[in-house]
Amino acid sequence: MKNVELNADLHCHSSQSDGVLAPRELALRAARQGVQIWSLTDHDELSGLMTAGAVASEQGLQFVPGVEISVIWMNRTIHIVGLNIDPANAQLVTGLEDIRLRRGERARAMGDKLEKLGFAGCYEGALSYASNALLLSRTHFARFMLEQGYCSRLQQVFDLYLGEGKPGFVGAQWASLEQALGWIHASGGVAVVAHPGRYRLSSNQFDALFDAFRDLGGDAIEVVTGSHYPAQYLEYANVARRYGFLASRGSDFHSPGESRIDLGQLPQLPPGLDPVWSAWL
Ligand code: AMP
Ligand code: MN
Ligand code: MN
Ligand code: MN
């Protein structure tokens, strides 16, 4: 089988961040869904990698240790995935610890802000969905607010309250682009711009982002992801070719009930791209 035809899924989340399945369940599901090369990429967290890797190996699934790092670039949140990282690397470990402290403080501020909007108990409620108070994300708040009946769909919680610029949104000083790439490269990994199609940037801002990423030694972008519409696969395939970036593929799976695309179910990369996973086979 050619590299490009392998069923690669290099982006998803476990209950160690804002996914619902434990690392073990997620690895078993990836195997069952026919994934052949798999990465767990929890937000700002590495604690699921050991179990995920062990279960993946038992299942005959090639495992790539990963992480999805929260970055602030030009005052916008951007996600940078690190693949084939060394989870023991001190720079990466300390950098992520620092982000998690900010995440914990930001969650308290979000709870206070939502309280003032008339939604009581959101911090504790979000916490009941999370495994670690330092990994509370907007997803946990959204699950609680949905359960309380404040909205009828998860997406609506983001559209009305938690999306950037909405009344319940609280920003945070995540890592800089330079720091995130520095940690990923220091740990021997490859840096990937996650779901570029999700960022609300002008075309000049997109150029500036990809220029900055390339100038800092960035390696790849996600082309086929559960966070893109099919039309965006071709759009970002063109970006990858234009900038000489490797191309990645990942479902961004969070939960069976919530995610549009399950593990291993995405279409193949468009032709004429270099898959980011070629080097690891
Ligand atoms: P945070 O890192 O705490 O700002 O939370 C970001 C997470 O919220 C992302 O990783 C997604 O899982 C989720 N998210 C962000 N925007 C949306 C949206 N519009 N609909 C559903 N989930 C979203
Ligand atoms: Mn998430
Ligand atoms: Mn993301
Ligand atoms: Mn993700």
XYZ file of C-alpha atoms in Angstrom, residues 60-205:
146
model
C -1.128 -3.672 15.943
C -1.708 -0.002 15.348
C 1.250 2.285 14.733
C 1.249 5.008 17.390
C 2.606 8.540 17.025
C 2.823 10.538 20.284
C 1.150 13.919 19.823
C -0.195 17.056 21.454
C -2.342 20.034 20.399
C -0.862 23.255 21.774
C -2.968 26.380 22.410
C -1.267 29.406 20.854
C -2.043 33.122 20.707
C -0.960 34.716 17.455
C -1.934 38.296 16.635
C -4.462 38.147 19.449
C -6.180 35.067 17.944
C -6.268 31.507 19.199
C -4.447 29.140 16.858
C -3.877 25.430 17.510
C -0.545 23.849 16.654
C -0.332 20.062 16.691
C 3.013 18.481 17.550
C 3.471 14.970 16.148
C 6.138 12.376 16.901
C 7.178 14.365 19.960
C 9.145 12.999 22.906
C 6.731 13.253 25.866
C 9.685 13.280 28.269
C 11.289 16.384 26.792
C 11.771 18.943 29.585
C 11.106 22.060 27.468
C 7.850 20.646 26.171
C 6.771 19.383 29.590
C 7.442 22.726 31.340
C 5.919 24.768 28.538
C 2.687 22.774 28.724
C 2.613 22.988 32.531
C 2.644 26.758 32.236
C -0.238 26.756 29.729
C -2.294 24.524 32.039
C -1.876 26.972 34.944
C -3.302 29.689 32.691
C -6.075 27.354 31.619
C -7.036 26.725 35.253
C -7.172 30.484 36.045
C -9.109 31.190 32.880
C -11.706 28.554 33.754
C -12.396 30.319 37.068
C -12.744 33.636 35.228
C -15.146 31.964 32.777
C -17.226 30.651 35.671
C -17.417 34.187 37.152
C -18.347 35.706 33.812
C -21.096 33.158 33.167
C -22.392 33.675 36.708
C -22.795 37.402 35.976
C -24.719 36.464 32.832
C -27.133 34.544 35.032
C -25.740 31.016 34.599
C -24.944 29.787 38.091
C -22.627 26.935 38.988
C -20.903 26.593 35.611
C -17.380 26.256 37.020
C -18.355 23.332 39.282
C -20.561 21.950 36.532
C -17.767 22.040 33.962
C -15.444 20.449 36.504
C -17.804 17.496 36.886
C -17.135 16.710 33.198
C -13.347 17.054 33.444
C -10.538 14.873 34.738
C -8.307 17.778 35.784
C -9.179 21.357 36.870
C -6.118 22.609 34.962
C -7.490 21.162 31.730
C -10.929 22.707 31.843
C -11.878 23.831 28.381
C -14.836 25.578 26.820
C -16.057 22.127 25.771
C -16.612 21.144 29.422
C -18.551 24.355 30.086
C -20.597 23.772 26.925
C -21.483 20.192 27.976
C -22.707 21.423 31.350
C -24.700 24.311 29.843
C -26.308 21.938 27.381
C -27.220 19.533 30.188
C -28.811 22.452 32.060
C -30.980 23.169 29.037
C -29.501 26.633 28.358
C -29.108 25.595 24.706
C -30.403 22.788 22.552
C -27.138 21.843 20.812
C -23.460 22.035 21.774
C -22.675 24.220 18.766
C -25.329 26.698 19.921
C -23.562 27.189 23.268
C -20.503 28.337 21.305
C -22.546 30.447 18.881
C -24.380 32.268 21.676
C -22.000 32.355 24.624
C -18.561 30.760 24.381
C -17.228 31.520 20.894
C -14.508 34.198 20.558
C -16.113 37.591 21.125
C -19.339 36.164 22.636
C -20.420 37.291 26.126
C -19.092 34.255 28.032
C -15.754 34.134 26.232
C -12.570 34.640 28.215
C -9.276 34.727 26.353
C -5.989 33.580 27.801
C -2.338 34.215 27.153
C -1.508 30.845 25.635
C 1.945 30.097 24.156
C 3.405 32.197 21.349
C 3.799 30.564 17.939
C 7.544 30.690 18.443
C 7.357 28.944 21.808
C 5.073 26.196 20.551
C 7.315 25.453 17.563
C 10.383 25.670 19.799
C 9.020 23.050 22.226
C 7.833 20.736 19.472
C 11.144 20.859 17.637
C 13.177 20.575 20.858
C 11.308 17.325 21.531
C 12.104 15.971 18.068
C 8.583 16.471 16.707
C 6.955 17.927 13.653
C 4.785 21.086 13.914
C 1.419 21.123 12.155
C -1.106 23.979 11.831
C -4.362 22.401 13.051
C -7.588 22.933 11.066
C -6.573 26.198 9.350
C -10.051 26.494 7.829
C -11.518 27.142 11.265
C -9.711 30.423 11.850
C -11.606 33.546 10.939
C -8.727 35.333 9.254
C -8.610 37.504 6.146
C -6.550 36.219 3.242
C -3.753 38.658 4.179
C -3.831 37.366 7.746
